[in-house]
CSV table of C-alpha atoms in Angstrom, one decimal:
chain,number,residue,atom,x,y,z
A,8,MET,CA,0.0,0.0,0.0
A,9,SER,CA,1.4,3.4,-1.0
A,10,TRP,CA,1.7,6.3,1.4
A,11,ILE,CA,-1.0,8.1,-0.6
A,12,GLU,CA,-3.4,5.3,-0.2
A,13,ASN,CA,-2.6,5.0,3.5
A,14,ILE,CA,-3.3,8.8,4.0
A,15,ASN,CA,-6.5,8.4,2.1
A,16,ASN,CA,-7.6,5.4,4.2
A,17,GLN,CA,-6.8,7.3,7.4
A,18,ALA,CA,-8.8,10.3,6.2
A,19,MET,CA,-11.8,8.1,5.4
A,20,LEU,CA,-11.7,6.7,8.9
A,21,LEU,CA,-11.4,10.1,10.6
A,22,ALA,CA,-13.9,12.0,8.5
A,23,PRO,CA,-17.1,10.7,10.2
A,24,TYR,CA,-15.8,11.8,13.6
A,25,PHE,CA,-15.4,15.4,12.2
A,26,ALA,CA,-18.5,15.5,10.1
A,27,THR,CA,-20.0,18.6,11.7
A,28,SER,CA,-16.7,20.6,11.3
A,29,LEU,CA,-16.3,19.4,7.7
A,30,THR,CA,-19.9,20.4,6.9
A,31,ILE,CA,-19.5,23.9,8.3
A,32,LEU,CA,-16.1,24.3,6.5
A,33,LEU,CA,-17.6,23.2,3.2
A,34,ALA,CA,-20.7,25.4,3.6
A,35,LEU,CA,-18.5,28.5,4.3
A,36,LEU,CA,-16.3,27.7,1.3
A,37,LEU,CA,-19.3,27.4,-0.9
A,38,ASP,CA,-20.7,30.7,0.4
A,39,ASN,CA,-17.3,32.4,-0.2
A,40,ILE,CA,-16.9,31.0,-3.7
A,41,LEU,CA,-20.4,31.0,-5.0
A,42,GLY,CA,-22.1,33.7,-2.9
A,43,GLU,CA,-25.8,33.9,-2.7
A,44,ALA,CA,-27.8,31.8,-5.2
A,45,LYS,CA,-29.3,34.5,-7.4
A,46,LYS,CA,-31.7,32.1,-9.2
A,47,TYR,CA,-33.9,29.3,-7.9
A,48,HIS,CA,-33.1,30.2,-4.3
A,49,TYR,CA,-35.5,28.3,-2.0
A,50,LEU,CA,-36.4,31.4,-0.1
A,51,VAL,CA,-37.8,33.1,-3.2
A,52,GLY,CA,-40.3,30.3,-3.7
A,53,PHE,CA,-41.0,30.2,0.1
A,54,GLY,CA,-41.6,33.9,0.1
A,55,TRP,CA,-44.0,33.6,-2.8
A,56,LEU,CA,-45.9,30.8,-1.1
A,57,ALA,CA,-46.0,32.8,2.2
A,58,ASP,CA,-47.5,35.8,0.4
A,59,LYS,CA,-50.2,33.6,-1.2
A,60,ILE,CA,-51.2,32.0,2.1
A,61,GLU,CA,-51.2,35.4,3.9
A,62,SER,CA,-53.3,37.0,1.2
A,63,VAL,CA,-55.9,34.3,1.6
A,64,LEU,CA,-56.0,33.8,5.4
A,65,ASN,CA,-55.2,37.4,6.5
A,66,HIS,CA,-57.4,39.1,3.9
A,67,ASN,CA,-60.5,37.5,5.2
A,68,ASN,CA,-60.0,39.2,8.6
A,69,LYS,CA,-59.6,42.7,7.3
A,70,LYS,CA,-63.3,43.3,7.5
A,71,GLN,CA,-63.4,42.3,11.1
A,72,ASN,CA,-62.8,44.7,14.0
A,73,PRO,CA,-59.1,44.3,14.9
A,74,HIS,CA,-59.8,45.7,18.4
A,75,SER,CA,-62.2,42.9,19.2
A,76,LYS,CA,-60.6,40.3,21.5
A,77,LYS,CA,-62.4,37.5,19.7
A,78,SER,CA,-61.3,38.8,16.3
A,79,SER,CA,-57.7,39.5,17.3
A,80,LEU,CA,-57.4,36.0,18.8
A,81,LYS,CA,-58.8,34.4,15.6
A,82,ILE,CA,-56.3,36.3,13.5
A,83,LYS,CA,-53.4,35.3,15.8
A,84,LEU,CA,-54.5,31.6,15.5
A,85,LEU,CA,-54.7,31.9,11.8
A,86,GLY,CA,-51.2,33.4,11.8
A,87,LEU,CA,-50.0,30.5,14.0
A,88,PHE,CA,-51.6,28.0,11.6
A,89,SER,CA,-50.0,29.6,8.6
A,90,TRP,CA,-46.6,29.5,10.4
A,91,CYS,CA,-47.0,25.8,11.1
A,92,LEU,CA,-48.1,25.1,7.5
A,93,LEU,CA,-45.1,26.9,6.0
A,94,VAL,CA,-42.3,26.2,8.4
A,95,LEU,CA,-42.8,22.6,9.8
A,96,PRO,CA,-43.2,20.3,6.8
A,97,LEU,CA,-39.8,20.6,5.2
A,98,PRO,CA,-37.6,20.1,8.4
A,99,ILE,CA,-39.9,17.1,9.4
A,100,VAL,CA,-39.5,15.5,6.0
A,101,TYR,CA,-35.7,16.1,6.1
A,102,PHE,CA,-35.4,14.6,9.6
A,103,LEU,CA,-37.5,11.5,8.7
A,104,PHE,CA,-36.3,10.6,5.3
A,105,ILE,CA,-33.0,12.4,4.4
A,106,ASN,CA,-31.2,12.5,7.7
A,107,ASP,CA,-29.6,9.0,7.8
A,108,LEU,CA,-27.4,8.8,4.6
A,109,ALA,CA,-23.9,7.5,4.3
A,110,TRP,CA,-21.6,10.0,6.1
A,111,TYR,CA,-20.1,11.5,2.9
A,112,TRP,CA,-23.5,12.0,1.2
A,113,GLN,CA,-24.8,13.5,4.5
A,114,ILE,CA,-22.0,15.9,4.6
A,115,LEU,CA,-22.5,17.0,1.0
A,116,LEU,CA,-26.3,17.4,1.4
A,117,ASP,CA,-26.1,19.1,4.8
A,118,ALA,CA,-23.4,21.5,3.6
A,119,SER,CA,-25.7,22.4,0.7
A,120,VAL,CA,-28.5,23.2,3.1
A,121,LEU,CA,-26.2,25.2,5.4
A,122,TYR,CA,-24.7,27.1,2.4
A,123,LEU,CA,-28.2,28.2,1.4
A,124,ALA,CA,-28.9,29.3,4.9
A,125,ILE,CA,-25.7,31.2,5.5
A,126,GLY,CA,-25.5,34.7,4.1
A,127,LEU,CA,-22.0,35.8,5.0
A,128,ASN,CA,-20.9,36.6,1.4
A,129,SER,CA,-24.3,38.3,0.8
A,130,LEU,CA,-23.8,40.5,3.8
A,131,HIS,CA,-20.4,41.6,2.6
A,132,GLN,CA,-21.8,42.4,-0.9
A,133,HIS,CA,-24.7,44.4,0.6
A,134,ALA,CA,-22.4,46.3,2.9
A,135,MET,CA,-20.0,47.2,0.0
A,136,GLN,CA,-22.9,48.4,-2.2
A,137,ILE,CA,-23.5,51.1,0.5
A,138,TYR,CA,-19.9,51.7,1.6
A,139,ILE,CA,-18.4,52.3,-1.9
A,140,PRO,CA,-21.1,55.0,-2.9
A,141,LEU,CA,-20.7,56.6,0.5
A,142,LYS,CA,-16.9,56.9,0.0
A,143,SER,CA,-17.5,58.5,-3.4
A,144,GLU,CA,-20.3,60.7,-1.9
A,145,ASP,CA,-22.9,59.2,-4.2
A,146,LEU,CA,-25.8,59.6,-1.7
A,147,VAL,CA,-28.6,58.7,-4.1
A,148,LYS,CA,-27.0,55.3,-4.9
A,149,ALA,CA,-26.1,54.7,-1.2
A,150,ARG,CA,-29.7,55.4,-0.1
A,151,HIS,CA,-31.0,53.1,-2.8
A,152,PHE,CA,-28.9,50.2,-1.6
A,153,THR,CA,-29.5,51.0,2.1
A,154,GLY,CA,-33.2,50.4,1.3
A,155,TYR,CA,-32.3,46.9,0.4
A,156,ILE,CA,-31.2,45.9,3.9
A,157,VAL,CA,-33.4,48.0,6.3
A,158,SER,CA,-37.2,48.6,6.6
A,159,ARG,CA,-36.8,52.2,7.7
A,160,GLU,CA,-37.3,55.1,5.3
A,161,THR,CA,-34.1,56.0,3.5
A,162,ASN,CA,-34.9,58.8,1.1
A,163,ALA,CA,-33.5,61.5,3.4
A,164,LEU,CA,-30.8,59.7,5.3
A,165,SER,CA,-27.5,61.4,5.9
A,166,PRO,CA,-24.2,59.5,5.4
A,167,GLN,CA,-23.9,59.0,9.1
A,168,ALA,CA,-27.5,57.7,9.4
A,169,MET,CA,-26.9,55.3,6.5
A,170,SER,CA,-23.6,54.1,8.1
A,171,ARG,CA,-25.5,53.5,11.3
A,172,ALA,CA,-28.3,51.6,9.6
A,173,THR,CA,-25.8,49.5,7.7
A,174,VAL,CA,-23.7,48.6,10.8
A,175,GLU,CA,-26.9,47.7,12.7
A,176,SER,CA,-28.0,45.5,9.9
A,177,MET,CA,-24.7,43.8,9.6
A,178,LEU,CA,-24.4,43.0,13.3
A,179,GLU,CA,-28.0,41.8,13.6
A,180,ASN,CA,-28.1,39.8,10.4
A,181,GLY,CA,-24.6,38.5,11.3
A,182,HIS,CA,-26.6,36.6,13.9
A,183,ASP,CA,-29.8,35.8,12.0
A,184,SER,CA,-28.2,34.6,8.7
A,185,VAL,CA,-24.7,33.4,9.8
A,186,ILE,CA,-24.1,32.5,13.4
A,187,ALA,CA,-27.6,31.2,14.2
A,188,SER,CA,-27.5,28.8,11.2
A,189,MET,CA,-24.1,27.5,12.3
A,190,VAL,CA,-25.2,27.1,15.9
A,191,TYR,CA,-28.4,25.3,15.0
A,192,TYR,CA,-26.5,23.0,12.7
A,193,ILE,CA,-24.1,22.1,15.5
A,194,ILE,CA,-26.9,21.2,17.9
A,195,GLY,CA,-29.6,19.9,15.6
A,196,GLY,CA,-28.3,19.3,12.1
A,197,ALA,CA,-29.9,20.4,8.9
A,198,PRO,CA,-33.5,20.1,10.0
A,199,LEU,CA,-33.0,22.6,12.7
A,200,VAL,CA,-31.2,24.9,10.3
A,201,ILE,CA,-34.2,24.8,7.9
A,202,LEU,CA,-36.7,25.4,10.7
A,203,HIS,CA,-34.8,28.4,12.0
A,204,ARG,CA,-34.2,29.9,8.5
A,205,LEU,CA,-37.8,29.6,7.4
A,206,ALA,CA,-39.1,31.0,10.7
A,207,ASN,CA,-36.6,33.9,10.5
A,208,THR,CA,-37.8,34.6,6.9
A,209,LEU,CA,-41.4,34.7,8.0
A,210,ASP,CA,-40.6,37.1,10.8
A,211,ALA,CA,-38.9,39.4,8.3
A,212,MET,CA,-42.1,39.3,6.2
A,213,TRP,CA,-44.8,39.3,8.9
A,214,GLY,CA,-43.2,40.5,12.1
A,215,TYR,CA,-44.3,44.1,11.9
A,216,LYS,CA,-46.5,46.0,14.3
A,217,THR,CA,-48.8,47.4,11.6
A,218,SER,CA,-52.5,47.1,11.2
A,219,ARG,CA,-52.0,44.4,8.6
A,220,PHE,CA,-49.6,42.2,10.6
A,221,ASN,CA,-50.0,43.2,14.3
A,222,HIS,CA,-52.1,40.1,15.0
A,223,PHE,CA,-51.5,37.9,12.0
A,224,GLY,CA,-47.7,38.1,12.5
A,225,TYR,CA,-47.8,37.9,16.3
A,226,ALA,CA,-47.0,34.1,16.4
A,227,SER,CA,-44.3,34.5,13.7
A,228,ALA,CA,-42.5,37.3,15.7
A,229,LYS,CA,-42.7,35.5,19.0
A,230,LEU,CA,-41.5,32.1,17.7
A,231,ASP,CA,-38.6,33.8,15.9
A,232,ASP,CA,-37.6,35.4,19.2
A,233,LEU,CA,-37.8,32.1,20.9
A,234,LEU,CA,-35.8,30.2,18.3
A,235,GLY,CA,-33.2,32.9,18.2
A,236,PHE,CA,-32.8,33.3,22.0
A,237,PHE,CA,-30.0,30.7,22.5
A,238,SER,CA,-28.1,31.5,19.3
A,239,ALA,CA,-28.2,35.2,20.1
A,240,LYS,CA,-26.4,34.6,23.3
A,241,ILE,CA,-23.7,32.5,21.6
A,242,CYS,CA,-23.4,35.3,19.0
A,243,THR,CA,-23.1,37.9,21.8
A,244,LEU,CA,-20.2,35.9,23.3
A,245,LEU,CA,-18.5,35.5,19.8
A,246,TYR,CA,-18.7,39.2,19.3
A,247,SER,CA,-17.6,40.0,22.9
A,248,ILE,CA,-14.4,38.0,22.9
A,249,GLN,CA,-13.1,40.2,20.1
A,250,GLY,CA,-12.8,43.1,22.5
A,251,ASP,CA,-13.7,44.1,26.1
A,252,VAL,CA,-15.6,40.9,27.1
A,253,LYS,CA,-16.9,42.2,30.5
A,254,GLN,CA,-18.1,45.5,29.1
A,255,SER,CA,-19.6,44.0,26.0
A,256,VAL,CA,-21.6,41.4,27.9
A,257,THR,CA,-22.7,44.0,30.5
A,258,ASN,CA,-24.0,46.3,27.8
A,259,ALA,CA,-25.7,43.4,26.0
A,260,TYR,CA,-27.6,42.6,29.2
A,261,GLN,CA,-28.4,46.2,30.2
A,262,GLN,CA,-29.0,47.8,26.9
A,263,GLY,CA,-30.1,44.8,24.8
A,264,ASN,CA,-33.1,44.1,27.1
A,265,GLN,CA,-34.4,47.6,26.5
A,266,TYR,CA,-34.3,47.2,22.7
A,267,LYS,CA,-37.4,46.4,20.7
A,268,SER,CA,-35.9,43.1,19.6
A,269,HIS,CA,-34.4,41.2,22.6
A,270,ASN,CA,-32.1,39.1,20.4
A,271,GLY,CA,-31.1,41.9,18.1
A,272,GLY,CA,-30.5,44.2,21.0
A,273,TRP,CA,-28.1,41.8,22.6
A,274,VAL,CA,-25.9,41.1,19.6
A,275,MET,CA,-25.9,44.8,18.4
A,276,ALA,CA,-25.0,46.1,21.9
A,277,ALA,CA,-22.1,43.6,22.2
A,278,GLY,CA,-20.9,44.3,18.7
A,279,ALA,CA,-21.1,48.0,19.0
A,280,THR,CA,-19.2,47.9,22.4
A,281,VAL,CA,-16.4,45.9,20.8
A,282,MET,CA,-16.2,48.4,17.9
A,283,LYS,CA,-16.3,51.3,20.4
A,284,ILE,CA,-19.3,52.9,18.8
A,285,THR,CA,-22.9,53.8,19.7
A,286,LEU,CA,-25.9,52.6,17.8
A,287,GLY,CA,-29.6,53.4,18.2
A,288,GLY,CA,-31.5,56.7,18.0
A,289,ASN,CA,-34.3,58.0,15.8
A,290,ALA,CA,-35.4,56.4,12.6
A,291,PHE,CA,-38.5,56.6,10.4
A,292,TYR,CA,-40.6,53.4,10.1
A,293,HIS,CA,-43.8,53.4,8.0
A,294,GLY,CA,-44.1,57.1,8.4
A,295,LYS,CA,-43.5,57.2,12.2
A,296,VAL,CA,-40.5,58.3,14.2
A,297,ILE,CA,-39.2,55.4,16.3
A,298,THR,CA,-36.6,56.1,19.0
A,299,SER,CA,-34.4,53.2,19.9
A,300,PRO,CA,-32.2,53.1,23.1
A,301,THR,CA,-28.5,53.6,22.8
A,302,LEU,CA,-26.5,50.4,22.1
A,303,GLY,CA,-22.8,50.2,22.7
A,304,LEU,CA,-20.3,52.6,24.0
A,305,GLY,CA,-18.1,55.1,22.2
A,306,ASN,CA,-18.1,57.4,19.2
A,307,SER,CA,-20.9,57.9,16.6
A,308,VAL,CA,-20.8,55.6,13.6
A,309,SER,CA,-18.6,56.6,10.7
A,310,ILE,CA,-18.5,55.2,7.1
A,311,GLU,CA,-15.4,53.2,8.0
A,312,ASP,CA,-17.3,51.3,10.6
A,313,ILE,CA,-19.2,49.5,7.8
A,314,PRO,CA,-16.3,47.2,6.8
A,315,ARG,CA,-15.3,46.8,10.4
A,316,SER,CA,-18.7,45.4,11.2
A,317,ILE,CA,-18.4,42.8,8.5
A,318,THR,CA,-14.9,41.8,9.8
A,319,LEU,CA,-16.4,41.3,13.2
A,320,VAL,CA,-19.1,38.9,11.8
A,321,LYS,CA,-16.5,37.0,9.8
A,322,ARG,CA,-14.2,36.6,12.8
A,323,ALA,CA,-17.2,35.3,14.9
A,324,ALA,CA,-18.0,32.7,12.2
A,325,ILE,CA,-14.4,31.5,11.9
A,326,THR,CA,-14.1,31.4,15.7
A,327,LEU,CA,-17.3,29.2,16.0
A,328,ALA,CA,-16.0,26.9,13.2
A,329,LEU,CA,-12.7,26.5,15.0
A,330,LEU,CA,-14.3,25.9,18.4
A,331,THR,CA,-16.5,23.2,16.8
A,332,PHE,CA,-13.4,21.5,15.3
A,333,PHE,CA,-11.4,21.5,18.6
A,334,TYR,CA,-14.4,20.2,20.5
A,335,GLN,CA,-14.7,17.3,18.1
A,336,LEU,CA,-11.0,16.7,18.2
A,337,VAL,CA,-11.0,16.5,22.0
A,338,CYS,CA,-14.0,14.1,21.9
A,339,TYR,CA,-12.1,11.9,19.3
A,340,LEU,CA,-8.9,11.8,21.4
A,341,LEU,CA,-10.8,11.0,24.6
């Protein structure tokens, strides 16, 4: 037996013990090389289906009095039913029928699922679409692309306000579309990744406190908060260890709990503290001024903080991947 064959055989023996690490590594490589799938992305079809279901089930309740307790409860139950109908089938099917393949096929399939859930490359691209025009003082273009990543009104945003909105989006979505997917793959495999990603997408579509979604999107918003609770704490730690850990965790607890989104508040407060900047303040949402509490500690956000926020997210993802590998290595050696 040649030394090449010997190495190959050893690798084949070791690979199953490091399947989780290999899957994460492959998914990150696919994301880095291929980026976001522009065509035939599963979330496009999922979003279309969600719109259709919402238009049927939520439309029928528009004629009812939303202030009636009976009516609001009915709409909330319809929203919960819609959530279950959209979110649960795919992860259940995956768990029952596609979750027990040969280890090499399982790695390839799980890595494909994780790649589609992770949006690290996409975050970088969106950030640069705003950062580059801001650097060249093309405010019209910068405002246009800022509108792609935030729900606030962008037509009159200043460069500083756009920088703040972008950094907030990068830190929060660094959790939602990168760290959370990795965390839930580690603890529950691809089915849990699918469950979280679909739930998070529905929250982005329905989780608004407007007359249309205040009741129908109630279950979606609460379930997304519940599913993201654990991963947000992991993300907080992954951000915090890149700077002043004690201050970052303290601010995450004290400031994050005052923010409109518990999970988003924690990760943004920790990330902003590490970056030594402050986030929060006034922003226009659906024609109304919403004042958010201060998150972080330090200077106001500048344009150069945009690439810094992406670097923070990338380091958090790499750290989690390395910690997973070392944990599996220790388990193998023991």
